[in-house]
Tab-separated table of C-alpha atoms in Angstrom:
chain	number	residue	atom	x	y	z
A	1	MET	CA	129.065	33.742	141.918
A	2	ARG	CA	128.575	37.227	143.356
A	3	ILE	CA	125.091	38.533	142.507
A	4	VAL	CA	123.208	41.767	143.120
A	5	PHE	CA	119.415	41.604	142.970
A	6	ASP	CA	117.435	44.747	142.219
A	7	LEU	CA	113.821	44.310	143.336
A	8	GLY	CA	111.362	46.959	142.227
A	9	GLY	CA	109.239	48.431	144.984
A	10	SER	CA	106.030	47.463	143.203
A	11	VAL	CA	107.279	43.866	143.157
A	12	ILE	CA	108.166	43.455	146.825
A	13	MET	CA	105.602	45.915	148.190
A	14	PRO	CA	102.497	45.986	145.940
A	15	GLU	CA	99.098	47.472	146.778
A	16	ASN	CA	98.367	44.637	149.190
A	17	PRO	CA	101.691	43.298	150.490
A	18	SER	CA	101.767	39.702	151.661
A	19	SER	CA	104.063	38.227	154.290
A	20	GLU	CA	103.764	34.867	152.523
A	21	LYS	CA	105.047	36.354	149.257
A	22	ILE	CA	107.943	38.019	151.048
A	23	LYS	CA	108.777	34.615	152.572
A	24	GLU	CA	108.912	33.198	149.029
A	25	TYR	CA	111.508	35.791	148.042
A	26	ALA	CA	113.490	35.061	151.195
A	27	LYS	CA	113.382	31.325	150.423
A	28	VAL	CA	114.929	31.909	146.982
A	29	PHE	CA	117.728	34.064	148.388
A	30	LYS	CA	118.445	31.542	151.149
A	31	LYS	CA	118.598	28.744	148.577
A	32	LEU	CA	121.085	30.648	146.433
A	33	LYS	CA	123.165	31.484	149.491
A	34	ASP	CA	123.191	27.827	150.519
A	35	GLU	CA	124.398	26.934	147.013
A	36	GLY	CA	127.485	29.065	147.604
A	37	HIS	CA	126.557	32.333	145.934
A	38	GLU	CA	127.330	35.699	147.505
A	39	ILE	CA	124.206	37.863	147.405
A	40	ALA	CA	123.316	41.503	147.924
A	41	ILE	CA	119.809	42.920	147.460
A	42	VAL	CA	118.536	46.416	146.698
A	43	VAL	CA	114.843	47.101	147.293
A	44	GLY	CA	112.717	49.875	145.795
A	45	GLY	CA	110.106	52.050	147.450
A	46	GLY	CA	106.918	51.098	145.636
A	47	LYS	CA	103.588	52.152	147.098
A	48	THR	CA	105.215	52.951	150.442
A	49	ALA	CA	107.313	55.678	148.847
A	50	ARG	CA	104.540	56.946	146.581
A	51	ASP	CA	102.128	57.409	149.483
A	52	TYR	CA	104.586	59.352	151.616
A	53	ILE	CA	105.762	61.503	148.719
A	54	ARG	CA	102.167	62.291	147.737
A	55	LEU	CA	101.391	63.401	151.293
A	56	ALA	CA	104.578	65.459	151.454
A	57	ARG	CA	103.794	67.243	148.191
A	58	GLU	CA	100.299	68.051	149.477
A	59	LEU	CA	102.064	69.650	152.449
A	60	ASN	CA	104.261	71.699	150.073
A	61	ALA	CA	107.472	69.724	150.642
A	62	ASN	CA	110.274	70.417	148.168
A	63	ASP	CA	111.945	67.795	145.998
A	64	SER	CA	114.834	67.334	148.416
A	65	LEU	CA	112.481	66.393	151.247
A	66	CYS	CA	110.565	64.087	148.914
A	67	ASP	CA	113.847	62.376	147.994
A	68	THR	CA	114.536	61.853	151.696
A	69	LEU	CA	111.105	60.308	152.226
A	70	GLY	CA	111.640	58.072	149.212
A	71	ILE	CA	114.974	56.815	150.565
A	72	LEU	CA	113.502	56.159	154.020
A	73	SER	CA	110.622	54.249	152.417
A	74	THR	CA	112.987	51.981	150.491
A	75	ARG	CA	114.827	51.231	153.722
A	76	LEU	CA	111.567	50.272	155.433
A	77	ASN	CA	110.916	47.788	152.629
A	78	ALA	CA	114.500	46.541	152.840
A	79	LEU	CA	114.131	45.921	156.570
A	80	ILE	CA	110.982	43.849	156.005
A	81	LEU	CA	112.930	41.593	153.622
A	82	ALA	CA	115.913	41.449	155.986
A	83	ILE	CA	113.562	40.286	158.750
A	84	ALA	CA	112.238	37.534	156.463
A	85	LEU	CA	115.815	36.402	155.759
A	86	ASN	CA	116.350	35.676	159.468
A	87	ASP	CA	119.966	34.791	160.269
A	88	TYR	CA	120.959	35.025	156.589
A	89	SER	CA	120.948	38.807	156.932
A	90	ILE	CA	121.234	41.382	159.696
A	91	LYS	CA	118.638	43.877	160.869
A	92	LYS	CA	120.802	46.865	159.962
A	93	ILE	CA	120.101	48.407	156.574
A	94	PRO	CA	123.316	49.720	154.975
A	95	THR	CA	123.265	53.379	153.998
A	96	ASN	CA	126.212	53.121	151.605
A	97	PHE	CA	128.215	50.624	149.564
A	98	GLU	CA	131.029	50.341	152.100
A	99	GLU	CA	128.614	49.162	154.804
A	100	ALA	CA	127.075	46.677	152.382
A	101	GLU	CA	130.491	45.245	151.496
A	102	ILE	CA	131.344	44.804	155.180
A	103	ILE	CA	128.128	42.843	155.754
A	104	LEU	CA	128.852	40.755	152.644
A	105	SER	CA	132.340	39.971	153.945
A	106	THR	CA	130.842	38.471	157.116
A	107	GLY	CA	128.921	35.920	155.064
A	108	LYS	CA	125.558	37.650	155.466
A	109	ILE	CA	123.209	39.089	152.832
A	110	PRO	CA	123.134	42.906	152.836
A	111	VAL	CA	119.713	44.354	151.983
A	112	LEU	CA	119.755	47.997	150.903
A	113	GLY	CA	117.261	50.643	149.975
A	114	GLY	CA	118.200	54.008	148.514
A	115	THR	CA	121.526	55.677	149.238
A	116	HIS	CA	121.663	59.013	147.389
A	117	PRO	CA	119.048	61.707	146.738
A	118	ALA	CA	117.835	61.820	143.115
A	119	HIS	CA	119.163	58.294	142.457
A	120	THR	CA	116.753	55.481	141.682
A	121	THR	CA	117.267	52.120	143.344
A	122	ASP	CA	118.133	50.807	139.852
A	123	ALA	CA	121.132	53.131	139.883
A	124	VAL	CA	121.956	52.070	143.441
A	125	ALA	CA	121.871	48.391	142.443
A	126	ALA	CA	124.063	49.005	139.397
A	127	GLY	CA	126.482	51.083	141.471
A	128	LEU	CA	126.650	48.412	144.158
A	129	ALA	CA	127.269	45.711	141.543
A	130	GLU	CA	130.174	47.770	140.205
A	131	PHE	CA	131.529	48.532	143.692
A	132	ILE	CA	131.640	44.888	144.829
A	133	ASN	CA	132.666	43.513	141.398
A	134	ALA	CA	129.515	41.445	141.032
A	135	ASP	CA	129.378	38.753	138.368
A	136	LEU	CA	125.682	39.316	137.711
A	137	LEU	CA	122.988	41.924	138.231
A	138	VAL	CA	119.402	40.636	138.230
A	139	ILE	CA	116.683	43.254	137.870
A	140	GLY	CA	113.214	42.098	138.918
A	141	THR	CA	110.452	44.387	137.647
A	142	ASN	CA	106.726	44.364	136.894
A	143	VAL	CA	107.414	43.419	133.262
A	144	ASP	CA	109.317	40.426	131.912
A	145	GLY	CA	112.158	42.201	130.135
A	146	VAL	CA	113.212	45.290	128.224
A	147	TYR	CA	110.780	46.396	125.504
A	148	ASN	CA	110.926	48.994	122.752
A	149	LYS	CA	107.786	50.568	124.283
A	150	ASP	CA	105.496	50.008	127.233
A	151	PRO	CA	103.973	46.519	126.813
A	152	LYS	CA	101.134	47.437	129.161
A	153	LYS	CA	100.021	50.184	126.795
A	154	PHE	CA	101.011	48.845	123.378
A	155	LYS	CA	100.090	45.363	122.162
A	156	ASP	CA	102.750	45.510	119.447
A	157	ALA	CA	105.571	46.199	121.926
A	158	LYS	CA	108.668	44.139	121.132
A	159	LYS	CA	110.718	42.465	123.838
A	160	TYR	CA	114.464	42.236	123.393
A	161	SER	CA	115.942	38.849	124.272
A	162	LYS	CA	119.507	40.193	124.192
A	163	LEU	CA	121.059	43.643	124.203
A	164	SER	CA	124.575	45.023	124.185
A	165	PHE	CA	125.562	47.525	126.874
A	166	GLU	CA	125.513	50.327	124.302
A	167	GLU	CA	122.068	49.347	123.057
A	168	LEU	CA	120.752	49.388	126.619
A	169	VAL	CA	122.021	52.937	127.162
A	170	ASN	CA	120.458	54.134	123.912
A	171	ILE	CA	117.096	52.580	124.802
A	172	ALA	CA	117.168	53.977	128.336
A	173	ILE	CA	117.971	57.503	127.140
A	174	SER	CA	115.406	57.351	124.346
A	175	SER	CA	112.729	56.084	126.704
A	176	SER	CA	113.384	58.852	129.176
A	177	LEU	CA	112.840	61.471	126.469
A	178	LYS	CA	109.980	60.120	124.377
A	179	ALA	CA	106.339	59.755	125.359
A	180	GLY	CA	104.824	56.358	124.675
A	181	SER	CA	108.054	54.489	125.202
A	182	SER	CA	109.176	52.719	128.330
A	183	SER	CA	112.368	51.250	129.709
A	184	VAL	CA	112.661	49.367	132.977
A	185	ILE	CA	116.189	50.718	133.519
A	186	ASP	CA	116.839	54.425	133.985
A	187	PRO	CA	119.667	56.150	132.059
A	188	LEU	CA	122.041	56.477	135.029
A	189	ALA	CA	121.740	52.788	135.884
A	190	ALA	CA	122.260	51.895	132.218
A	191	LYS	CA	125.405	54.019	132.039
A	192	ILE	CA	126.846	52.367	135.146
A	193	ILE	CA	126.082	48.912	133.716
A	194	GLU	CA	127.800	49.921	130.472
A	195	ARG	CA	130.965	51.355	132.028
A	196	ALA	CA	131.396	48.444	134.442
A	197	LYS	CA	130.354	45.853	131.836
A	198	ILE	CA	128.126	44.065	134.326
A	199	LYS	CA	126.195	41.142	132.885
A	200	THR	CA	122.569	41.995	133.621
A	201	VAL	CA	119.312	40.062	133.327
A	202	VAL	CA	115.939	41.818	133.426
A	203	VAL	CA	113.065	39.552	134.425
A	204	LYS	CA	109.560	39.572	135.802
A	205	GLY	CA	110.112	40.051	139.516
A	206	GLU	CA	108.662	36.752	140.681
A	207	PRO	CA	110.694	34.526	143.029
A	208	GLU	CA	110.985	31.649	140.552
A	209	GLU	CA	112.069	34.014	137.760
A	210	LEU	CA	114.889	35.391	139.900
A	211	LEU	CA	116.102	31.839	140.392
A	212	LYS	CA	115.915	31.108	136.657
A	213	ALA	CA	117.926	34.244	135.901
A	214	VAL	CA	120.831	32.966	137.995
A	215	LYS	CA	120.653	29.540	136.367
A	216	GLY	CA	120.621	31.036	132.870
A	217	GLU	CA	117.118	29.707	132.222
A	218	SER	CA	115.221	32.989	132.128
A	219	ASP	CA	113.276	34.239	129.114
A	220	GLY	CA	113.869	37.850	130.149
A	221	THR	CA	116.360	40.252	128.562
A	222	VAL	CA	120.083	39.513	128.863
A	223	ILE	CA	122.471	42.469	128.621
A	224	GLU	CA	126.145	41.686	128.062
């Protein structure tokens, strides 16, 4: 199976990043690769990006420069994971989908960060999944699925176990417009998932949960 993993920056690079935790992620990806799956990974910016963007804004940087810093930050995080993957990956972070596909064709695991200004890494992961005709997109976030509102703020938030592509788009758009609601997938990523009809699983971004998502054993949200 050809799989794209979308790892949120706050998952792979939290407040206090741990080399041991990054090794755990690498172990999961190596295991899946050894089982015969083709894997590509997109990594978010997390605290790394937030810190640089905050500093840039304090220095009166415009949004375009902040986008550039955000992309560079995601690529730093991607390189850390690529290093942990050892010979399963290469120490060159692709800057576009074509480069990622070339690395994939050599039997290695491409690890990407951002590619386009104003695009989230969710959108990059969805776009990459479409570009390489992935069978599955696994989104690892700091919550365990898609909810009707932010579960960290609202105790009565409802998690969806399954969604259609159209339902995902409607939730993503609604969440981007309404205060007090939250979606873990941005509208552009949702639209790409819908048009390409990519089976997607949203899970808590822990190593074991990523593995369960591939095996069909996750209790996250399945979109198909």
